[in-house]
Coordinates of C-alpha atoms in Angstrom, one line a residue:
Chain G
M1060 CA 33.6 38.1 -42.0
M1061 CA 34.0 41.8 -41.5
K1062 CA 30.9 42.4 -43.6
T1063 CA 28.6 40.1 -41.6
K1064 CA 29.8 41.7 -38.4
T1065 CA 29.0 45.3 -39.3
R1066 CA 25.7 44.1 -40.8
G1067 CA 24.9 42.4 -37.5
L1068 CA 25.1 45.7 -35.8
L1069 CA 23.7 47.8 -38.6
L1070 CA 20.2 46.3 -38.5
P1071 CA 19.6 46.7 -34.7
F1072 CA 20.9 50.3 -35.0
A1073 CA 18.6 51.1 -37.8
G1074 CA 15.8 49.6 -35.8
L1075 CA 16.7 51.8 -32.8
L1076 CA 16.5 54.9 -35.0
I1077 CA 13.1 53.9 -36.3
I1078 CA 11.8 53.3 -32.7
V1079 CA 13.1 56.7 -31.6
F1080 CA 11.6 58.4 -34.6
H1081 CA 8.1 56.9 -34.3
L1082 CA 7.8 57.3 -30.5
A1083 CA 9.1 60.9 -30.6
P1084 CA 5.7 62.6 -30.8
L1085 CA 4.5 60.6 -27.7
Y1086 CA 7.7 61.4 -25.9
I1087 CA 7.2 65.1 -26.5
T1088 CA 3.7 64.9 -25.2
L1089 CA 4.9 63.1 -22.1
S1090 CA 7.5 65.7 -21.4
I1091 CA 4.9 68.5 -21.7
A1092 CA 2.5 66.7 -19.5
L1093 CA 5.0 66.3 -16.7
K1094 CA 6.1 70.0 -16.7
K1095 CA 4.7 73.0 -14.8
M1096 CA 3.1 75.7 -16.9
T1097 CA 5.9 78.1 -15.9
D1098 CA 8.6 75.7 -17.1
L1099 CA 9.6 77.0 -20.5
S1100 CA 12.4 74.5 -21.1
S1101 CA 12.6 72.6 -24.4
R1102 CA 9.9 70.1 -25.1
W1103 CA 12.6 67.6 -25.8
T1104 CA 13.8 67.5 -22.2
I1105 CA 12.0 65.6 -19.5
P1106 CA 12.0 67.8 -16.3
N1107 CA 14.0 66.7 -13.3
Y1108 CA 10.7 66.9 -11.3
L1109 CA 7.4 65.2 -12.1
Y1110 CA 4.4 67.5 -12.0
W1111 CA 1.3 65.2 -11.8
Q1112 CA -1.0 68.1 -11.1
N1113 CA -1.6 68.4 -14.9
F1114 CA -3.2 65.0 -15.0
V1115 CA -5.4 65.9 -12.0
D1116 CA -6.4 69.2 -13.7
A1117 CA -7.2 67.4 -16.9
I1118 CA -9.4 64.9 -15.1
N1119 CA -11.2 67.5 -12.9
S1120 CA -11.8 70.3 -15.4
S1121 CA -13.3 68.2 -18.2
H1122 CA -15.4 65.4 -16.6
M1123 CA -13.0 63.0 -18.0
L1124 CA -14.1 60.1 -15.9
R1125 CA -17.6 60.5 -17.1
A1126 CA -16.4 60.6 -20.7
F1127 CA -14.4 57.5 -20.1
T1128 CA -17.5 55.7 -18.9
N1129 CA -19.5 56.9 -21.8
S1130 CA -16.9 55.8 -24.3
F1131 CA -16.6 52.4 -22.6
V1132 CA -20.4 51.8 -22.7
I1133 CA -20.6 52.8 -26.3
T1134 CA -17.5 50.7 -27.2
V1135 CA -18.8 47.6 -25.4
G1136 CA -22.4 47.9 -26.8
T1137 CA -21.2 48.5 -30.3
S1138 CA -18.6 45.7 -30.3
F1139 CA -21.2 43.2 -29.0
L1140 CA -23.7 44.1 -31.8
I1141 CA -21.1 44.1 -34.5
I1142 CA -19.9 40.6 -33.4
M1143 CA -23.4 39.1 -33.2
I1144 CA -24.9 40.7 -36.4
G1145 CA -21.6 40.4 -38.3
A1146 CA -21.0 36.7 -37.6
M1147 CA -24.6 35.9 -38.4
A1148 CA -24.6 37.8 -41.7
A1149 CA -21.3 36.3 -42.8
Y1150 CA -22.4 32.7 -42.4
P1151 CA -24.9 32.5 -45.4
L1152 CA -22.7 34.8 -47.4
A1153 CA -19.7 32.6 -47.0
R1154 CA -21.5 29.3 -47.4
V1155 CA -24.2 29.7 -49.9
R1156 CA -23.0 30.9 -53.3
T1157 CA -26.0 32.5 -55.1
K1158 CA -26.4 35.5 -57.2
T1159 CA -28.2 37.3 -54.5
N1160 CA -25.4 36.7 -52.0
K1161 CA -22.8 38.0 -54.5
W1162 CA -24.9 41.0 -54.9
I1163 CA -25.2 41.5 -51.2
L1164 CA -21.4 41.2 -50.7
N1165 CA -21.0 44.0 -53.2
L1166 CA -23.5 46.0 -51.3
V1167 CA -21.5 45.5 -48.1
L1168 CA -18.4 46.7 -50.0
T1169 CA -20.2 49.8 -51.1
V1170 CA -21.2 50.6 -47.5
M1171 CA -17.5 50.3 -46.6
M1172 CA -16.6 53.0 -49.1
I1173 CA -19.3 55.5 -48.2
P1174 CA -17.4 58.3 -46.3
T1175 CA -18.9 59.2 -42.9
L1176 CA -19.0 62.9 -43.7
S1177 CA -20.8 62.5 -47.0
I1178 CA -24.0 61.2 -45.3
I1179 CA -23.7 62.8 -42.0
V1180 CA -26.0 65.7 -42.6
P1181 CA -29.0 63.6 -43.9
L1182 CA -28.1 61.0 -41.2
Y1183 CA -28.5 63.8 -38.6
K1184 CA -31.9 64.5 -40.0
V1185 CA -32.9 60.8 -39.8
M1186 CA -31.6 60.4 -36.3
N1187 CA -33.4 63.6 -35.3
D1188 CA -36.7 62.2 -36.6
M1189 CA -36.0 59.0 -34.7
H1190 CA -35.3 61.0 -31.5
A1191 CA -31.9 59.3 -31.4
I1192 CA -29.8 62.4 -30.9
N1193 CA -28.0 62.4 -27.6
T1194 CA -28.8 58.8 -26.9
F1195 CA -26.4 56.0 -26.5
W1196 CA -28.6 53.5 -28.4
G1197 CA -28.7 55.9 -31.4
V1198 CA -25.0 56.3 -31.6
I1199 CA -24.4 52.6 -30.9
L1200 CA -26.7 51.6 -33.8
V1201 CA -24.9 54.1 -36.2
L1202 CA -21.5 52.9 -35.2
T1203 CA -22.6 49.3 -35.5
T1204 CA -23.8 49.9 -39.0
H1205 CA -20.5 51.4 -40.1
G1206 CA -18.4 48.8 -38.4
L1207 CA -20.3 45.9 -39.8
P1208 CA -18.8 45.7 -43.3
L1209 CA -15.3 45.0 -42.1
A1210 CA -16.6 42.5 -39.5
I1211 CA -18.7 40.7 -42.2
F1212 CA -15.7 40.3 -44.5
T1213 CA -13.4 39.2 -41.8
Y1214 CA -15.9 36.5 -40.6
A1215 CA -16.8 35.4 -44.1
N1216 CA -13.1 35.0 -45.0
F1217 CA -12.6 32.9 -41.9
I1218 CA -15.7 30.8 -42.3
R1219 CA -14.6 29.9 -45.8
T1220 CA -11.5 28.3 -44.3
I1221 CA -13.6 26.0 -42.1
P1222 CA -14.2 22.7 -44.0
R1223 CA -17.7 22.3 -45.3
D1224 CA -17.6 18.6 -44.4
L1225 CA -18.3 19.7 -40.8
D1226 CA -21.5 21.4 -41.8
E1227 CA -22.5 18.5 -43.9
A1228 CA -21.8 16.0 -41.1
A1229 CA -24.0 18.0 -38.8
T1230 CA -26.7 18.2 -41.4
V1231 CA -26.7 14.4 -41.8
D1232 CA -27.1 14.2 -38.0
G1233 CA -30.3 16.2 -38.4
C1234 CA -29.1 19.8 -37.7
N1235 CA -30.8 22.5 -39.7
G1236 CA -28.9 25.5 -41.1
Y1237 CA -29.3 27.6 -37.9
S1238 CA -28.3 25.0 -35.5
V1239 CA -25.2 24.2 -37.7
F1240 CA -24.3 27.8 -37.2
F1241 CA -25.0 28.2 -33.5
R1242 CA -23.8 24.8 -32.4
I1243 CA -21.0 23.9 -34.8
L1244 CA -19.6 27.1 -36.3
L1245 CA -20.0 29.7 -33.6
P1246 CA -17.6 27.9 -31.2
Q1247 CA -15.0 27.8 -33.9
L1248 CA -15.1 31.5 -34.5
K1249 CA -13.4 32.4 -31.2
P1250 CA -10.0 33.4 -32.7
V1251 CA -11.5 35.6 -35.4
T1252 CA -13.8 37.1 -32.9
A1253 CA -10.8 38.5 -31.0
T1254 CA -9.7 40.1 -34.3
V1255 CA -13.1 41.6 -35.0
L1256 CA -13.5 42.8 -31.4
I1257 CA -10.1 44.6 -31.5
L1258 CA -10.6 46.2 -34.9
A1259 CA -14.2 47.3 -34.2
G1260 CA -13.6 48.3 -30.6
L1261 CA -10.6 50.5 -31.6
K1262 CA -12.6 52.2 -34.3
V1263 CA -15.4 53.0 -31.9
W1264 CA -13.2 54.1 -29.1
N1265 CA -11.4 56.5 -31.4
D1266 CA -14.6 57.7 -33.2
F1267 CA -14.9 61.4 -33.4
E1268 CA -17.2 62.2 -36.3
F1269 CA -20.4 60.5 -35.1
A1270 CA -19.9 61.6 -31.5
L1271 CA -19.4 65.2 -32.8
Y1272 CA -22.8 65.2 -34.5
F1273 CA -24.9 62.9 -32.3
L1274 CA -23.7 63.4 -28.8
Q1275 CA -23.5 67.1 -28.2
K1276 CA -25.0 67.1 -24.7
P1277 CA -22.2 67.3 -22.1
Q1278 CA -23.5 64.4 -20.1
K1279 CA -23.2 62.1 -23.1
Q1280 CA -19.8 63.2 -24.5
T1281 CA -17.2 60.6 -25.3
I1282 CA -13.5 60.8 -24.7
T1283 CA -12.5 62.1 -28.1
L1284 CA -15.1 64.9 -27.9
T1285 CA -13.9 65.8 -24.4
I1286 CA -10.4 66.1 -25.7
A1287 CA -11.5 68.3 -28.5
N1288 CA -13.4 70.6 -26.2
F1289 CA -10.6 70.6 -23.7
F1290 CA -8.1 71.8 -26.4
S1291 CA -10.4 74.6 -27.5
E1292 CA -11.3 75.8 -24.0
F1293 CA -8.0 75.4 -22.2
S1294 CA -5.7 76.1 -25.1
S1295 CA -3.6 78.3 -22.7
N1296 CA -2.9 75.4 -20.4
I1297 CA -1.0 73.3 -22.9
N1298 CA 0.5 71.1 -20.1
A1299 CA -2.9 69.9 -18.9
A1300 CA -4.0 69.4 -22.5
A1301 CA -1.0 67.2 -23.1
A1302 CA -1.9 65.2 -20.0
A1303 CA -5.5 64.9 -21.3
A1304 CA -4.2 63.6 -24.6
L1305 CA -2.0 61.0 -22.9
L1306 CA -5.0 59.9 -20.7
A1307 CA -7.1 59.3 -23.8
V1308 CA -4.3 57.2 -25.3
L1309 CA -3.5 55.2 -22.2
P1310 CA -6.3 52.5 -22.2
V1311 CA -5.5 51.5 -25.8
T1312 CA -1.8 51.5 -25.2
I1313 CA -2.1 49.2 -22.2
M1314 CA -4.3 46.9 -24.2
F1315 CA -1.8 46.9 -27.0
I1316 CA 1.0 45.9 -24.7
F1317 CA -0.8 42.9 -23.3
L1318 CA -2.7 41.8 -26.4
Q1319 CA -0.2 42.8 -29.0
K1320 CA -0.4 39.4 -30.8
Y1321 CA -4.1 39.9 -31.4
F1322 CA -3.8 43.5 -32.6
I1323 CA -1.1 42.6 -35.1
S1324 CA -2.6 39.3 -36.3
G1325 CA -6.0 41.0 -36.5
L1326 CA -4.9 43.4 -39.2
S1327 CA -2.8 40.9 -41.2
D1328 CA -5.4 38.1 -41.1
G1329 CA -8.1 40.4 -42.2
A1330 CA -5.9 41.7 -45.0
V1331 CA -4.1 38.8 -46.5
K1332 CA -6.5 35.9 -46.5
Chain A
M395 CA -23.7 13.3 -50.4
K396 CA -24.8 15.1 -53.5
V397 CA -28.3 15.4 -52.1
F398 CA -27.1 17.2 -49.0
R399 CA -24.9 19.6 -51.0
R400 CA -27.9 20.6 -53.1
K401 CA -29.9 21.1 -50.0
W402 CA -27.2 23.3 -48.7
T403 CA -26.6 25.5 -51.7
S404 CA -30.3 26.1 -52.0
G405 CA -30.5 27.1 -48.3
S406 CA -32.5 30.2 -49.0
H407 CA -34.0 30.1 -45.6
L408 CA -30.6 31.2 -44.2
Y409 CA -31.2 34.7 -45.7
V410 CA -32.9 35.6 -42.4
M411 CA -29.4 35.6 -40.9
Y412 CA -28.3 38.7 -42.7
L413 CA -31.5 40.5 -42.3
P414 CA -30.4 42.5 -39.2
A415 CA -27.4 43.8 -41.1
L416 CA -29.4 44.7 -44.1
I417 CA -32.0 46.5 -42.0
L418 CA -29.2 48.6 -40.3
F419 CA -27.7 49.4 -43.7
A420 CA -31.0 50.4 -45.1
V421 CA -31.9 52.7 -42.1
F422 CA -28.5 54.3 -41.4
V423 CA -26.8 54.3 -44.8
F424 CA -29.0 53.9 -47.8
Y425 CA -32.0 55.9 -46.6
P426 CA -29.8 58.8 -45.5
L427 CA -28.0 58.6 -48.9
F428 CA -31.3 58.8 -50.6
E429 CA -32.5 61.6 -48.3
G430 CA -29.1 63.3 -49.0
V431 CA -29.8 63.4 -52.7
Q432 CA -33.0 65.3 -52.0
I433 CA -31.4 67.6 -49.5
S434 CA -28.6 68.4 -52.0
L435 CA -31.2 69.8 -54.3
T436 CA -32.4 72.3 -51.8
N437 CA -31.1 75.3 -49.9
W438 CA -31.9 73.8 -46.5
N439 CA -29.9 75.4 -43.7
G440 CA -29.9 72.3 -41.4
Y441 CA -32.6 73.1 -38.9
S442 CA -35.4 75.3 -40.5
Q443 CA -38.7 73.9 -41.5
H444 CA -38.6 76.0 -44.6
Y445 CA -36.4 75.4 -47.6
Q446 CA -36.7 75.6 -51.3
Y447 CA -35.9 73.3 -54.1
V448 CA -33.0 74.7 -56.1
G449 CA -32.4 72.0 -58.7
F450 CA -28.7 71.4 -59.5
D451 CA -27.6 74.8 -58.3
N452 CA -25.6 73.4 -55.4
F453 CA -23.7 71.1 -57.8
K454 CA -23.1 73.8 -60.3
M455 CA -21.8 76.1 -57.6
L456 CA -19.3 73.4 -56.4
F457 CA -17.3 73.5 -59.6
T458 CA -16.6 77.2 -59.4
D459 CA -16.2 77.5 -55.6
H460 CA -12.5 78.1 -54.9
K461 CA -12.8 76.5 -51.4
V462 CA -14.1 73.3 -53.0
I463 CA -11.4 73.3 -55.6
T464 CA -8.7 73.7 -53.0
A465 CA -10.3 71.0 -50.8
F466 CA -10.5 68.7 -53.9
Q467 CA -6.7 69.2 -54.6
N468 CA -6.0 68.6 -50.9
T469 CA -8.1 65.5 -50.7
L470 CA -6.2 64.1 -53.7
V471 CA -2.9 64.9 -51.9
Y472 CA -4.0 63.4 -48.6
G473 CA -5.6 60.3 -50.3
V474 CA -3.2 59.5 -53.2
G475 CA -0.1 61.0 -51.5
S476 CA -0.5 59.2 -48.3
T477 CA -1.3 55.9 -50.1
V478 CA 1.9 56.1 -52.1
I479 CA 4.1 57.2 -49.2
Q480 CA 2.7 54.7 -46.7
N481 CA 2.9 51.8 -49.1
I482 CA 6.5 52.4 -50.1
W483 CA 7.5 53.3 -46.6
G484 CA 5.6 50.3 -45.1
L485 CA 7.1 47.9 -47.6
A486 CA 10.6 49.2 -46.7
Y487 CA 9.9 48.5 -43.0
A488 CA 8.4 45.1 -43.8
L489 CA 11.5 44.1 -45.8
L490 CA 13.7 45.2 -43.0
L491 CA 11.7 43.4 -40.3
N492 CA 11.5 40.3 -42.4
Q493 CA 15.2 39.8 -41.6
V494 CA 16.2 38.3 -38.2
F495 CA 17.9 40.8 -35.9
F496 CA 17.9 41.8 -32.3
G497 CA 15.0 44.0 -31.3
R498 CA 12.9 43.7 -34.5
K499 CA 9.7 42.9 -32.5
W500 CA 10.2 46.2 -30.6
V501 CA 10.5 48.1 -33.9
R502 CA 7.3 46.5 -35.1
S503 CA 5.5 47.5 -32.0
A504 CA 6.8 51.1 -32.0
V505 CA 5.9 51.7 -35.6
Y506 CA 2.4 50.1 -35.1
L507 CA 1.5 51.8 -31.8
P508 CA 0.5 55.2 -33.3
V509 CA -2.1 53.4 -35.5
L510 CA -4.1 52.8 -32.4
I511 CA -4.2 56.5 -31.4
S512 CA -7.2 58.6 -32.5
G513 CA -6.4 60.9 -35.4
L514 CA -7.8 63.7 -33.3
V515 CA -5.3 63.2 -30.4
M516 CA -2.5 62.7 -33.0
G517 CA -3.4 66.1 -34.5
F518 CA -3.1 67.8 -31.2
I519 CA 0.2 66.1 -30.6
W520 CA 1.5 67.4 -33.9
Y521 CA 0.4 70.8 -32.8
F522 CA 2.9 70.6 -29.9
I523 CA 5.6 69.8 -32.5
M524 CA 4.6 72.5 -35.1
Q525 CA 3.7 75.3 -32.7
Y526 CA 5.6 78.6 -33.4
D527 CA 6.1 79.4 -29.7
G528 CA 8.0 76.6 -27.9
G529 CA 7.2 74.0 -30.6
A530 CA 9.5 70.9 -30.6
L531 CA 10.5 71.4 -34.2
N532 CA 11.4 75.1 -33.7
D533 CA 13.6 74.0 -30.7
I534 CA 15.6 71.9 -33.2
M535 CA 15.8 74.9 -35.6
L536 CA 17.2 77.1 -32.8
L537 CA 19.6 74.3 -31.9
F538 CA 21.1 74.5 -35.4
G539 CA 21.2 78.2 -35.3
M540 CA 18.3 78.8 -37.7
E541 CA 15.4 81.1 -37.4
R542 CA 12.1 79.8 -35.9
V543 CA 9.4 79.1 -38.5
D544 CA 5.7 79.5 -38.2
W545 CA 5.1 76.1 -39.8
L546 CA 1.3 76.2 -39.9
A547 CA 0.9 79.7 -41.1
D548 CA 1.3 78.8 -44.7
G549 CA -1.4 76.6 -46.3
S550 CA 0.6 74.7 -48.8
R551 CA 3.2 73.8 -46.1
G552 CA 0.3 72.9 -43.8
V553 CA -1.0 70.4 -46.4
K554 CA 2.5 68.8 -46.5
I555 CA 2.7 68.6 -42.7
I556 CA -0.7 66.9 -42.5
L557 CA 0.3 64.5 -45.3
F558 CA 3.5 63.6 -43.4
A559 CA 1.7 63.4 -40.0
T560 CA -1.0 61.0 -41.2
S561 CA 1.5 58.9 -43.2
M562 CA 3.8 58.5 -40.2
Q563 CA 0.9 57.6 -38.0
F564 CA -0.6 54.9 -40.2
V565 CA 2.5 53.5 -41.9
G566 CA 2.4 50.6 -39.4
Q567 CA -0.8 49.2 -41.1
A568 CA 0.9 48.9 -44.4
M569 CA 4.0 47.4 -42.7
I570 CA 1.9 44.7 -41.0
I571 CA 0.1 43.8 -44.1
Y572 CA 3.3 43.5 -46.1
L573 CA 5.0 41.5 -43.3
A574 CA 2.2 39.0 -43.5
G575 CA 2.4 39.0 -47.3
L576 CA 6.1 38.4 -47.3
Q577 CA 5.7 35.4 -45.1
T578 CA 3.4 33.7 -47.7
I579 CA 6.1 33.8 -50.4
P580 CA 7.8 30.3 -50.5
K581 CA 11.5 30.5 -49.6
T582 CA 12.2 27.9 -52.4
Y583 CA 11.6 30.7 -55.0
Y584 CA 14.5 32.7 -53.6
E585 CA 16.7 29.6 -53.3
A586 CA 16.1 28.8 -56.9
A587 CA 16.9 32.3 -57.9
E588 CA 20.1 32.2 -55.9
I589 CA 21.2 29.1 -57.8
D590 CA 20.6 30.9 -61.0
G591 CA 22.8 33.8 -59.7
T592 CA 20.0 36.4 -59.7
G593 CA 20.9 39.7 -58.0
A594 CA 19.0 41.2 -55.1
W595 CA 17.2 43.8 -57.2
R596 CA 16.0 41.3 -59.8
K597 CA 14.8 39.0 -57.0
F598 CA 12.8 41.9 -55.6
F599 CA 11.2 42.9 -58.9
N600 CA 10.7 39.4 -60.3
I601 CA 9.7 37.5 -57.2
T602 CA 8.8 39.6 -54.2
L603 CA 6.8 42.3 -55.9
P604 CA 4.6 40.1 -58.1
L605 CA 3.9 37.6 -55.4
L606 CA 3.1 40.5 -53.0
M607 CA 0.4 41.7 -55.3
P608 CA -2.6 40.5 -53.2
A609 CA -1.2 42.4 -50.2
I610 CA -0.4 45.4 -52.3
I611 CA -4.0 45.5 -53.6
I612 CA -5.5 45.3 -50.1
S613 CA -3.1 47.8 -48.6
V614 CA -3.5 50.4 -51.5
I615 CA -7.3 50.2 -51.4
Y616 CA -7.4 50.3 -47.7
K617 CA -5.2 53.4 -47.6
L618 CA -7.1 55.1 -50.4
I619 CA -10.4 54.7 -48.7
G620 CA -9.0 56.0 -45.4
G621 CA -6.8 58.8 -46.9
L622 CA -9.6 60.3 -49.1
Q623 CA -11.8 60.6 -46.0
L624 CA -9.1 62.2 -43.7
F625 CA -10.9 64.3 -41.1
D626 CA -10.0 64.3 -37.4
L627 CA -6.3 64.9 -37.8
I628 CA -7.0 68.0 -39.8
V629 CA -9.6 69.3 -37.4
A630 CA -7.1 69.0 -34.6
L631 CA -4.0 70.3 -36.3
T632 CA -5.1 73.2 -38.5
G633 CA -8.9 73.2 -38.4
G634 CA -8.7 73.5 -42.2
G635 CA -6.9 76.8 -41.9
P636 CA -5.3 79.2 -42.4
G637 CA -8.3 80.4 -44.3
S638 CA -9.6 77.2 -45.9
S639 CA -6.2 76.2 -47.4
T640 CA -5.8 72.8 -45.7
H641 CA -9.4 71.6 -45.8
S642 CA -10.2 68.2 -47.1
F643 CA -13.6 67.4 -48.5
S644 CA -14.6 65.9 -45.2
T645 CA -13.5 68.9 -43.1
L646 CA -15.0 71.3 -45.6
I647 CA -18.4 69.5 -45.4
N648 CA -18.2 69.8 -41.6
S649 CA -17.4 73.5 -41.7
L650 CA -20.1 74.3 -44.3
Y651 CA -22.6 72.6 -42.1
F652 CA -21.6 73.9 -38.7
Q653 CA -20.2 77.3 -39.5
S654 CA -22.0 78.3 -42.6
Q655 CA -25.2 76.4 -41.9
N656 CA -25.4 75.5 -45.5
A657 CA -26.7 71.9 -45.2
G658 CA -27.9 71.6 -48.8
Y659 CA -24.6 72.6 -50.2
A660 CA -22.6 70.5 -47.7
T661 CA -24.7 67.5 -48.7
A662 CA -24.1 68.1 -52.4
L663 CA -20.4 68.1 -51.6
G664 CA -20.8 64.9 -49.6
I665 CA -22.4 63.1 -52.6
V666 CA -19.6 64.3 -54.8
L667 CA -17.0 62.9 -52.3
F668 CA -18.7 59.6 -52.2
L669 CA -18.9 59.3 -56.0
F670 CA -15.2 60.4 -56.2
I671 CA -14.1 57.7 -53.7
L672 CA -16.1 55.1 -55.5
C673 CA -14.5 56.0 -58.9
V674 CA -10.9 56.2 -57.5
T675 CA -11.3 52.9 -55.7
V676 CA -12.9 51.0 -58.5
V677 CA -10.4 52.3 -61.1
T678 CA -7.4 51.6 -58.8
H679 CA -8.6 48.1 -58.2
K680 CA -9.0 47.4 -61.9
L681 CA -5.6 48.8 -62.6
I682 CA -3.6 46.9 -60.0
S683 CA -5.5 43.6 -60.1
R684 CA -4.4 43.2 -63.7
N685 CA -0.9 42.6 -62.4
E686 CA -1.9 39.8 -60.1
V687 CA -0.2 36.4 -60.6
E688 CA -1.1 32.9 -59.4
H689 CA 1.4 30.9 -57.4

């Protein structure tokens, strides 16, 4: 009896320690962001006043709103393309087992393993030849390409769990392969599309490598680039820098709080099936 | 019914559906890769019209360049080290959270939240912690009456800090994968073991671990691919410094291209990184899938 009682308290207590530990970096950032530059108290203590001016400074001095808009446009455009092209590609790969398709699945896997930085120099040259540097469409196409493998696998895994009888019934009714996909299968892909959207959207929102190389023009910069520039230019104003970091994290955190179920099932579905 | 099935499996016309994806792969991955092989054989500086073919000189130089050798060691530490740490750590969290207790959902959320943050921002946040002057860690040192430490001034310590920071950020991914994996193990297996009087450790090694193999394979491969490419956290936290002591392959490629304007050499290093990741992933996959069991 004694044993179960202490155990009943032990686990929540261990849990609390884990929560404190993993949120500590964000807590420190928050405490810096809320302090005046002249306040040299420890970063572990939240001040007894709240200095919102840091957030205002961060927004004003770095065109943060423009960067937010840019990141948003790129994220929406890329996610849309990844979902369309990914779902379409996954369908024949999941349904038709041929040697070619097996070969193509391996090809997709290889693409997933190619590190961004190992092709970035030649890719820059290719993009330059296409006049795609400093354009949204250019960076959207590149990000789409690199987000596709995961989307294709996630969709293909899901389509395999949908009974084939359904396709066959539709074929009997006179649908051809394409209309089976667009009329019968596509509506069923809604739950997995939420997963793909979150995984792909998050990766694009947080992208730094591609933006660093392909969006150097200030007007086109994304939120991650803006943060990077902010830290190198205003490194003396660490309080505003902390505020800028928090602002960049805010949209994702809010989405996580409301759509937690999708974030978590997204990763585990993609992984375990 | 047979007729339709045959019609389906021979549905070669459906190939059109993956054509857009293949075109994108061709233009933005395979063509640059092919172009990269050519660039790696030149001394191109990244923008000039003029460059010379230098054969395998770039590749030969890689093997004697101490910067590359350091970056290679660091890449191994970041890749393999963070894979081992995150999988053990994540499995421990998953085992804990697989039990019912008050607040376990909050624990899951708190551990997972940093996964969503860009590595770049996380790197800057760790800078707030590791800074010499006013850094959060040095505040703790002072609190316990110790001297302040310039944590990032020493390269080998910098590597360990980066390893820890990235592991702590992404441990939530492994945790979620293992939590999902644990839920696929039938409870009857444990009940049967209990009747036989099997101890907790044996249950873990004889039931949990073997049946978790599919999840372990996915998580390990996932972490390896990510860890061996580690880039933005390093850029933000140390920038590869002091000197070039904390560079990974990825950050070194970046600095060779931007700072040294040595595009041919940077590309050669990129190709080596790709081949390296390919080998490590394939070998790891072969090694651990051997232990897979059916249930």
